[in-house]
Short mmCIF file of C-alpha atoms in Angstrom, two decimals:
data_model
loop_
_atom_site.label_atom_id
_atom_site.label_comp_id
_atom_site.label_asym_id
_atom_site.label_seq_id
_atom_site.Cartn_x
_atom_site.Cartn_y
_atom_site.Cartn_z
CA ALA A 1 0.00 0.00 0.00
CA VAL A 2 1.42 3.36 -1.11
CA ASP A 3 0.33 6.67 0.40
CA GLU A 4 -1.60 8.84 -2.13
CA SER A 5 0.13 12.07 -0.94
CA GLU A 6 3.51 10.57 -1.94
CA LEU A 7 2.23 9.79 -5.43
CA LEU A 8 0.95 13.37 -5.92
CA THR A 9 4.20 15.07 -4.80
CA VAL A 10 7.14 15.44 -7.18
CA PRO A 11 10.41 14.14 -5.67
CA ASP A 12 13.29 16.58 -5.21
CA GLY A 13 15.74 16.84 -8.11
CA TRP A 14 13.42 15.02 -10.54
CA LYS A 15 13.72 16.06 -14.19
CA GLU A 16 11.57 15.08 -17.12
CA PRO A 17 13.57 13.07 -19.70
CA ALA A 18 14.56 15.00 -22.86
CA PHE A 19 12.54 14.55 -26.07
CA THR A 20 14.74 12.71 -28.63
CA ARG A 21 14.40 11.52 -32.23
CA GLU A 22 13.53 8.03 -30.96
CA ASP A 23 10.27 9.45 -29.52
CA ASN A 24 9.24 10.76 -32.99
CA PRO A 25 11.28 8.94 -35.69
CA LYS A 26 8.97 9.86 -38.62
CA GLY A 27 9.08 13.63 -37.98
CA LEU A 28 6.26 16.16 -38.59
CA LEU A 29 3.57 15.91 -41.28
CA GLU A 30 3.31 19.65 -42.11
CA GLU A 31 5.53 22.72 -41.85
CA SER A 32 4.70 25.48 -39.34
CA SER A 33 5.98 29.05 -39.23
CA PHE A 34 5.78 32.14 -37.03
CA ALA A 35 6.75 35.75 -37.79
CA THR A 36 7.40 38.65 -35.40
CA LEU A 37 7.98 42.34 -36.11
CA PHE A 38 10.85 44.14 -34.36
CA PRO A 39 11.46 47.88 -33.75
CA LYS A 40 13.96 49.89 -35.77
CA TYR A 41 16.43 50.32 -32.90
CA ARG A 42 16.86 46.50 -32.63
CA GLU A 43 17.93 46.14 -36.28
CA ALA A 44 21.67 46.59 -35.66
CA TYR A 45 21.76 44.11 -32.75
CA LEU A 46 19.74 41.43 -34.58
CA LYS A 47 21.94 41.77 -37.66
CA GLU A 48 25.01 41.21 -35.48
CA CYS A 49 23.73 38.18 -33.49
CA TRP A 50 21.65 36.51 -36.22
CA PRO A 51 24.31 33.88 -37.14
CA LEU A 52 24.25 32.73 -33.48
CA VAL A 53 20.43 32.53 -33.58
CA GLN A 54 20.53 30.39 -36.74
CA LYS A 55 23.13 28.11 -35.18
CA ALA A 56 21.10 27.65 -31.96
CA LEU A 57 17.87 26.91 -33.89
CA GLY A 58 19.76 24.69 -36.39
CA GLU A 59 20.43 22.22 -33.58
CA HIS A 60 16.64 21.73 -33.34
CA TYR A 61 16.27 21.67 -37.17
CA VAL A 62 14.36 24.98 -37.30
CA ASN A 63 15.10 27.60 -39.98
CA ALA A 64 15.27 31.32 -39.10
CA ALA A 65 15.06 34.25 -41.53
CA LEU A 66 15.70 37.97 -40.93
CA ASP A 67 13.98 40.51 -43.21
CA LEU A 68 15.46 43.98 -42.66
CA ILE A 69 13.31 45.61 -45.36
CA GLU A 70 9.95 44.70 -43.77
CA GLY A 71 11.39 44.59 -40.23
CA ASN A 72 10.33 41.09 -39.21
CA THR A 73 11.83 37.73 -38.25
CA THR A 74 10.44 34.33 -39.30
CA VAL A 75 10.99 30.80 -37.94
CA THR A 76 9.86 27.65 -39.82
CA THR A 77 10.07 23.91 -39.26
CA THR A 78 11.82 21.53 -41.70
CA LYS A 79 11.43 17.87 -42.68
CA LYS A 80 14.12 16.92 -40.18
CA THR A 81 12.34 18.59 -37.21
CA PHE A 82 11.27 15.86 -34.79
CA ASP A 83 10.28 17.93 -31.71
CA PRO A 84 6.79 19.45 -32.26
CA TYR A 85 7.32 21.99 -29.46
CA ALA A 86 10.58 23.31 -30.97
CA ILE A 87 8.69 25.79 -33.19
CA ILE A 88 6.91 27.27 -30.12
CA ARG A 89 10.28 27.78 -28.40
CA ALA A 90 11.68 29.34 -31.58
CA ARG A 91 8.71 31.72 -31.71
CA ASP A 92 9.33 32.75 -28.08
CA LEU A 93 13.02 33.27 -28.89
CA ILE A 94 12.37 35.80 -31.66
CA LYS A 95 9.73 37.51 -29.48
CA LEU A 96 12.22 37.97 -26.66
CA LEU A 97 14.88 39.28 -29.06
CA ALA A 98 12.36 41.83 -30.37
CA ARG A 99 11.64 42.95 -26.76
CA SER A 100 15.33 43.92 -26.12
CA VAL A 101 16.31 40.70 -24.29
CA PRO A 102 19.98 39.90 -25.05
CA PHE A 103 20.74 36.73 -27.04
CA GLU A 104 22.68 35.14 -24.13
CA GLN A 105 19.50 35.13 -22.03
CA ALA A 106 16.93 34.58 -24.81
CA VAL A 107 18.64 31.37 -26.05
CA ARG A 108 17.83 29.73 -22.69
CA ILE A 109 14.20 29.39 -23.86
CA LEU A 110 15.29 26.39 -25.95
CA GLN A 111 15.87 24.42 -22.72
CA ASP A 112 13.11 22.15 -21.40
CA ASP A 113 12.82 23.61 -17.88
CA VAL A 114 12.77 27.27 -18.99
CA ALA A 115 9.69 29.25 -20.09
CA CYS A 116 8.97 32.90 -20.85
CA ASP A 117 6.19 35.39 -20.15
CA ILE A 118 5.70 38.78 -21.83
CA ILE A 119 3.48 40.96 -19.61
CA LYS A 120 1.79 43.95 -21.26
CA ILE A 121 1.62 46.83 -18.78
CA GLY A 122 0.92 49.77 -21.13
CA SER A 123 -2.88 49.57 -20.88
CA LEU A 124 -3.08 48.96 -17.10
CA VAL A 125 -2.66 52.66 -16.15
CA THR A 126 -4.53 55.49 -17.90
CA LYS A 127 -2.25 58.46 -17.12
CA ARG A 128 1.21 58.43 -18.73
CA GLU A 129 2.94 60.16 -15.77
CA THR A 130 1.51 57.62 -13.30
CA PHE A 131 2.57 54.75 -15.57
CA VAL A 132 6.18 56.02 -15.75
CA LYS A 133 6.35 56.41 -11.92
CA ARG A 134 5.03 52.90 -11.27
CA ARG A 135 7.34 51.38 -13.86
CA ALA A 136 10.30 53.14 -12.17
CA ARG A 137 9.05 51.77 -8.81
CA LEU A 138 9.27 48.25 -10.26
CA LEU A 139 12.93 48.87 -11.20
CA GLY A 140 13.83 50.48 -7.86
CA PRO A 141 16.85 52.70 -7.10
CA LYS A 142 19.67 51.60 -9.44
CA GLY A 143 17.64 48.48 -10.33
CA SER A 144 17.82 47.06 -6.76
CA THR A 145 14.14 46.03 -6.57
CA LEU A 146 14.33 44.21 -9.91
CA LYS A 147 17.54 42.46 -8.85
CA ALA A 148 15.95 41.26 -5.60
CA LEU A 149 12.96 39.94 -7.54
CA GLU A 150 15.28 38.10 -9.94
CA LEU A 151 17.13 36.40 -7.05
CA LEU A 152 13.92 35.30 -5.32
CA THR A 153 12.18 33.96 -8.44
CA ASN A 154 15.27 32.64 -10.33
CA CYS A 155 14.04 34.51 -13.43
CA TYR A 156 15.60 37.03 -15.78
CA ILE A 157 13.39 40.14 -16.01
CA MET A 158 13.63 42.86 -18.67
CA VAL A 159 11.50 46.02 -18.43
CA GLN A 160 11.29 47.69 -21.82
CA GLY A 161 8.68 50.20 -23.02
CA ASN A 162 5.14 48.94 -22.41
CA THR A 163 6.11 45.32 -21.69
CA VAL A 164 7.94 43.27 -19.05
CA SER A 165 9.73 40.16 -20.39
CA ALA A 166 10.46 37.36 -17.90
CA LEU A 167 12.47 34.21 -18.51
CA GLY A 168 12.80 31.31 -16.05
CA PRO A 169 10.97 28.40 -14.35
CA PHE A 170 7.15 28.27 -14.36
CA SER A 171 6.82 28.81 -10.59
CA GLY A 172 9.01 31.93 -10.78
CA LEU A 173 7.11 33.36 -13.77
CA LYS A 174 3.84 33.10 -11.81
CA GLU A 175 5.31 35.19 -8.96
CA VAL A 176 6.84 37.74 -11.37
CA ARG A 177 3.47 38.29 -13.10
CA LYS A 178 1.75 38.82 -9.73
CA VAL A 179 4.37 41.36 -8.56
CA VAL A 180 4.29 43.30 -11.86
CA LEU A 181 0.48 43.51 -11.96
CA ASP A 182 0.29 44.52 -8.27
CA THR A 183 2.87 47.27 -8.85
CA MET A 184 0.77 48.65 -11.69
CA LYS A 185 -2.23 48.58 -9.28
CA ASN A 186 -0.30 50.88 -6.88
CA ILE A 187 0.86 48.11 -4.48
CA HIS A 188 4.55 48.56 -3.67
CA PRO A 189 6.73 45.59 -4.76
CA ILE A 190 8.50 45.50 -1.35
CA TYR A 191 5.40 43.85 0.19
CA ASN A 192 5.47 41.00 -2.33
CA ILE A 193 9.26 40.67 -1.97
CA LYS A 194 8.90 40.26 1.82
CA THR A 195 6.28 37.53 1.27
CA LEU A 196 8.56 35.73 -1.21
CA MET A 197 11.46 35.82 1.25
CA ILE A 198 9.32 34.22 3.97
CA LYS A 199 8.05 31.56 1.54
CA ARG A 200 11.63 30.76 0.55
CA GLU A 201 12.59 30.11 4.19
CA LEU A 202 9.44 28.06 4.85
CA ALA A 203 10.12 25.85 1.80
CA LYS A 204 13.38 24.68 3.38
CA ASP A 205 11.47 23.03 6.27
CA PRO A 206 10.17 19.57 5.15
CA GLU A 207 7.53 19.47 7.94
CA LEU A 208 5.81 22.67 6.73
CA ARG A 209 5.48 21.55 3.09
CA THR A 210 2.08 19.93 3.64
CA GLN A 211 0.79 22.68 5.98
CA SER A 212 -0.83 26.04 5.23
CA TRP A 213 1.56 29.02 5.32
CA GLU A 214 -1.03 31.76 5.85
CA ARG A 215 -0.23 32.13 9.56
CA PHE A 216 3.42 32.94 8.73
CA LEU A 217 2.78 35.35 5.85
CA PRO A 218 2.39 39.07 6.67
CA LYS A 219 -0.96 40.77 6.12
CA PHE A 220 -0.52 44.34 4.93
CA LYS A 221 -3.44 46.69 5.44
CA ARG A 222 -4.09 49.56 3.10
CA LYS A 223 -3.93 53.00 4.64
CA ASN A 224 -7.22 54.81 4.15
CA LEU A 225 -6.70 58.05 2.34
CA LYS A 226 -8.25 61.24 3.69
CA LYS A 227 -11.83 61.64 2.65
CA ARG A 228 -12.67 64.42 0.27
CA LYS A 229 -13.99 67.55 1.96
CA GLU A 230 -17.72 67.74 1.64
CA PRO A 231 -19.00 70.94 0.02
CA LYS A 232 -20.99 73.39 2.13
CA LYS A 233 -23.82 73.53 -0.39
CA LYS A 234 -25.07 70.10 -1.33
CA ASN A 235 -27.13 69.85 -4.48
CA THR A 236 -29.74 67.25 -3.71
CA LYS A 237 -31.66 65.93 -6.65
CA LYS A 238 -35.41 65.96 -6.28
CA GLU A 239 -37.36 62.80 -6.86
CA TYR A 240 -38.63 62.48 -10.38
CA THR A 241 -42.40 62.75 -10.74
CA PRO A 242 -44.27 62.50 -14.04
CA PHE A 243 -46.79 65.14 -12.89
CA PRO A 244 -46.10 68.86 -13.47
CA PRO A 245 -45.53 71.15 -10.44
CA PRO A 246 -48.64 72.86 -8.97
CA GLN A 247 -49.52 76.27 -10.43
CA PRO A 248 -48.45 79.15 -8.13
CA GLU A 249 -51.28 81.09 -6.43
CA SER A 250 -52.10 84.52 -7.83
CA GLN A 251 -52.58 87.63 -5.69
CA ILE A 252 -56.37 87.32 -5.94
CA ASP A 253 -56.26 83.70 -4.74
CA LYS A 254 -54.19 84.75 -1.71
CA GLU A 255 -56.63 87.58 -0.90
CA LEU A 256 -59.56 85.20 -1.22
CA ALA A 257 -57.92 82.71 1.14
CA SER A 258 -57.17 85.39 3.79
CA GLY A 259 -60.49 87.21 3.31
CA GLU A 260 -58.95 90.56 2.24
CA TYR A 261 -60.68 90.37 -1.11
CA PHE A 262 -64.06 91.14 0.50
CA LEU A 263 -62.81 94.15 2.53
CA LYS A 264 -63.38 97.73 1.46
CA GLU A 265 -60.58 100.10 0.31
CA ARG A 266 -60.48 101.96 3.65
CA GLN A 267 -60.23 98.73 5.60
CA LYS A 268 -57.41 97.49 3.35
CA LYS A 269 -55.43 100.72 3.79
CA ARG A 270 -55.97 100.66 7.57
CA LYS A 271 -54.74 97.05 7.74
CA LYS A 272 -51.59 97.92 5.73
CA MET A 273 -50.86 100.90 8.00
CA GLU A 274 -51.22 98.73 11.11
CA GLU A 275 -48.75 96.20 9.68
CA ILE A 276 -46.25 98.98 8.87
CA LYS A 277 -46.57 100.46 12.39
CA ALA A 278 -46.07 97.05 14.00
CA LYS A 279 -42.88 96.55 11.96
CA GLN A 280 -41.62 100.02 12.92
CA ALA A 281 -42.30 99.35 16.61
CA ASP A 282 -40.32 96.11 16.45
CA ALA A 283 -37.39 97.86 14.74
CA ILE A 284 -37.36 100.68 17.36
CA LYS A 285 -37.44 98.13 20.19
CA ARG A 286 -34.46 96.18 18.70
CA ARG A 287 -32.46 99.40 18.21
CA GLN A 288 -33.11 100.47 21.80
CA GLU A 289 -31.93 97.09 23.14
CA GLU A 290 -28.66 97.39 21.19
CA ARG A 291 -28.04 100.89 22.61
CA ASN A 292 -28.70 99.72 26.18
CA LYS A 293 -26.11 96.97 25.88
CA ALA A 294 -23.33 99.59 26.25
CA PHE A 295 -24.69 100.60 29.70
CA ILE A 296 -24.89 97.09 31.13
CA PRO A 297 -21.88 96.63 33.49
CA PRO A 298 -19.77 93.50 33.03
CA LYS A 299 -19.85 90.78 35.65
CA GLU A 300 -17.10 91.27 38.24
CA LYS A 301 -14.95 88.36 39.29
CA PRO A 302 -15.36 87.28 42.94
CA VAL A 303 -12.63 88.66 45.27
CA VAL A 304 -10.32 85.95 46.54
CA LYS A 305 -9.28 86.58 50.15
CA THR A 306 -5.56 86.16 50.79
CA LYS A 307 -4.72 83.80 53.60
CA LYS A 308 -2.77 85.25 56.51
CA ALA A 309 0.78 84.09 57.01
CA SER A 310 0.84 81.10 59.25
CA THR A 311 2.21 81.74 62.75
CA GLU A 312 2.87 78.13 63.47
CA LYS A 313 6.64 78.53 63.55
CA LYS A 314 7.86 79.32 67.09
CA ILE A 315 10.13 82.39 67.47
CA ASP A 316 13.31 81.94 69.59
CA ILE A 317 13.26 85.14 71.71
CA GLU A 318 16.47 84.41 73.65
CA ALA A 319 18.56 84.03 70.49
CA ILE A 320 17.28 87.38 69.21
CA LYS A 321 18.19 89.10 72.56
CA GLU A 322 21.80 87.79 72.36
CA LYS A 323 22.16 89.10 68.79
CA VAL A 324 20.94 92.57 69.92
CA LYS A 325 23.44 92.65 72.87
CA ASN A 326 26.37 91.78 70.62
CA ALA A 327 25.36 94.45 68.15
CA LYS A 328 25.25 97.14 70.90
CA LYS A 329 28.78 96.33 72.06
CA LYS A 330 30.20 96.79 68.58
CA LYS A 331 30.55 100.36 67.31
CA LEU A 332 30.11 101.15 63.65
CA GLY A 333 33.51 100.90 61.93
CA ALA A 334 35.27 99.75 65.18
CA LEU A 335 37.89 96.98 65.20
CA PRO A 336 37.27 93.68 67.00
CA GLU A 337 38.58 93.25 70.63
CA GLU A 338 41.56 91.02 69.76
CA GLU A 339 42.94 93.49 67.23
CA VAL A 340 42.57 96.37 69.73
CA LYS A 341 44.62 94.45 72.40
CA LEU A 342 47.43 93.71 69.92
CA LYS A 343 47.58 97.37 68.92
CA MET A 344 47.81 98.50 72.57
CA ALA A 345 50.72 96.08 73.25
CA ALA A 346 52.63 97.37 70.19
CA ASP A 347 52.25 101.03 71.38
CA GLU A 348 53.68 100.21 74.87
CA LYS A 349 56.80 98.55 73.39
CA LYS A 350 57.52 101.68 71.31
CA LYS A 351 57.31 103.90 74.41
CA LYS A 352 59.81 101.71 76.36
CA LYS A 353 62.38 101.86 73.55
CA LYS A 354 62.25 105.66 73.57
#
């Protein structure tokens, strides 16, 4: 009895056997061909390295033609071609050469364990300035970000114009495509690089191969940008109704509703005068209140009583008396007692000598 999980996993260091002429001794029934256009600036390089391209494809019995007048390259199978997938690899080779990938790297596509992916990034961003900034972010300062991505994915990456050409193993190409598309969606490549570094370390542990790695991987949250300031005046759309708006009331309709229509001319004039007088009285009252505001005194702050100095400390009366006695003995500008005695002794000695 063999465990099913062991049958599903690929053993380490396993390689698929190479496709040889013994697998297809009769060759192909029909000829196939692919053509690819190349830009003008690649003409000189292709002309220089074309003999090497023909030699590399000749080993797989595939013909290659370079047309400098029309600006295209063509690859075709021959009667000796035994590998049906050789023409697909030859097509990828001329595509990579047209996208500025050097021949030394592009020729690796002819190997069995190497594939390529050309990612179109020109249409992912609308504004040209934004596209240029995000493409530069993918490269990093002095190409450091791109170099780190190449080391983690074991792929060769070439950023040229509106495309990103990647060359390497299938697992690495999948990661490269994800990083490139996320960068164009304004997600910094450093987040994906950190995740790849953690995955690389986890892959070394044989116990964690069958387990989920989500608990080890970092979860980066997007920072919410500041909300747009709401305008002071909001234009709210009215609900659509198929019926027309009601007709505005005329002056006669208003008078009929209030009953003024049936009053006489004198009564109407008297009513108008009363309304005018009431308005005038209100205006006079408001004006008077504004004038009186200047005569209203402001509110005074409550007086805070200062606390008396605490007399808790006891005064030493005897010490003060001693200081006063000593001060009385001393005269202002007089010498101390010891100096006076020394002076008197010196005067007596002088008198004796005389």
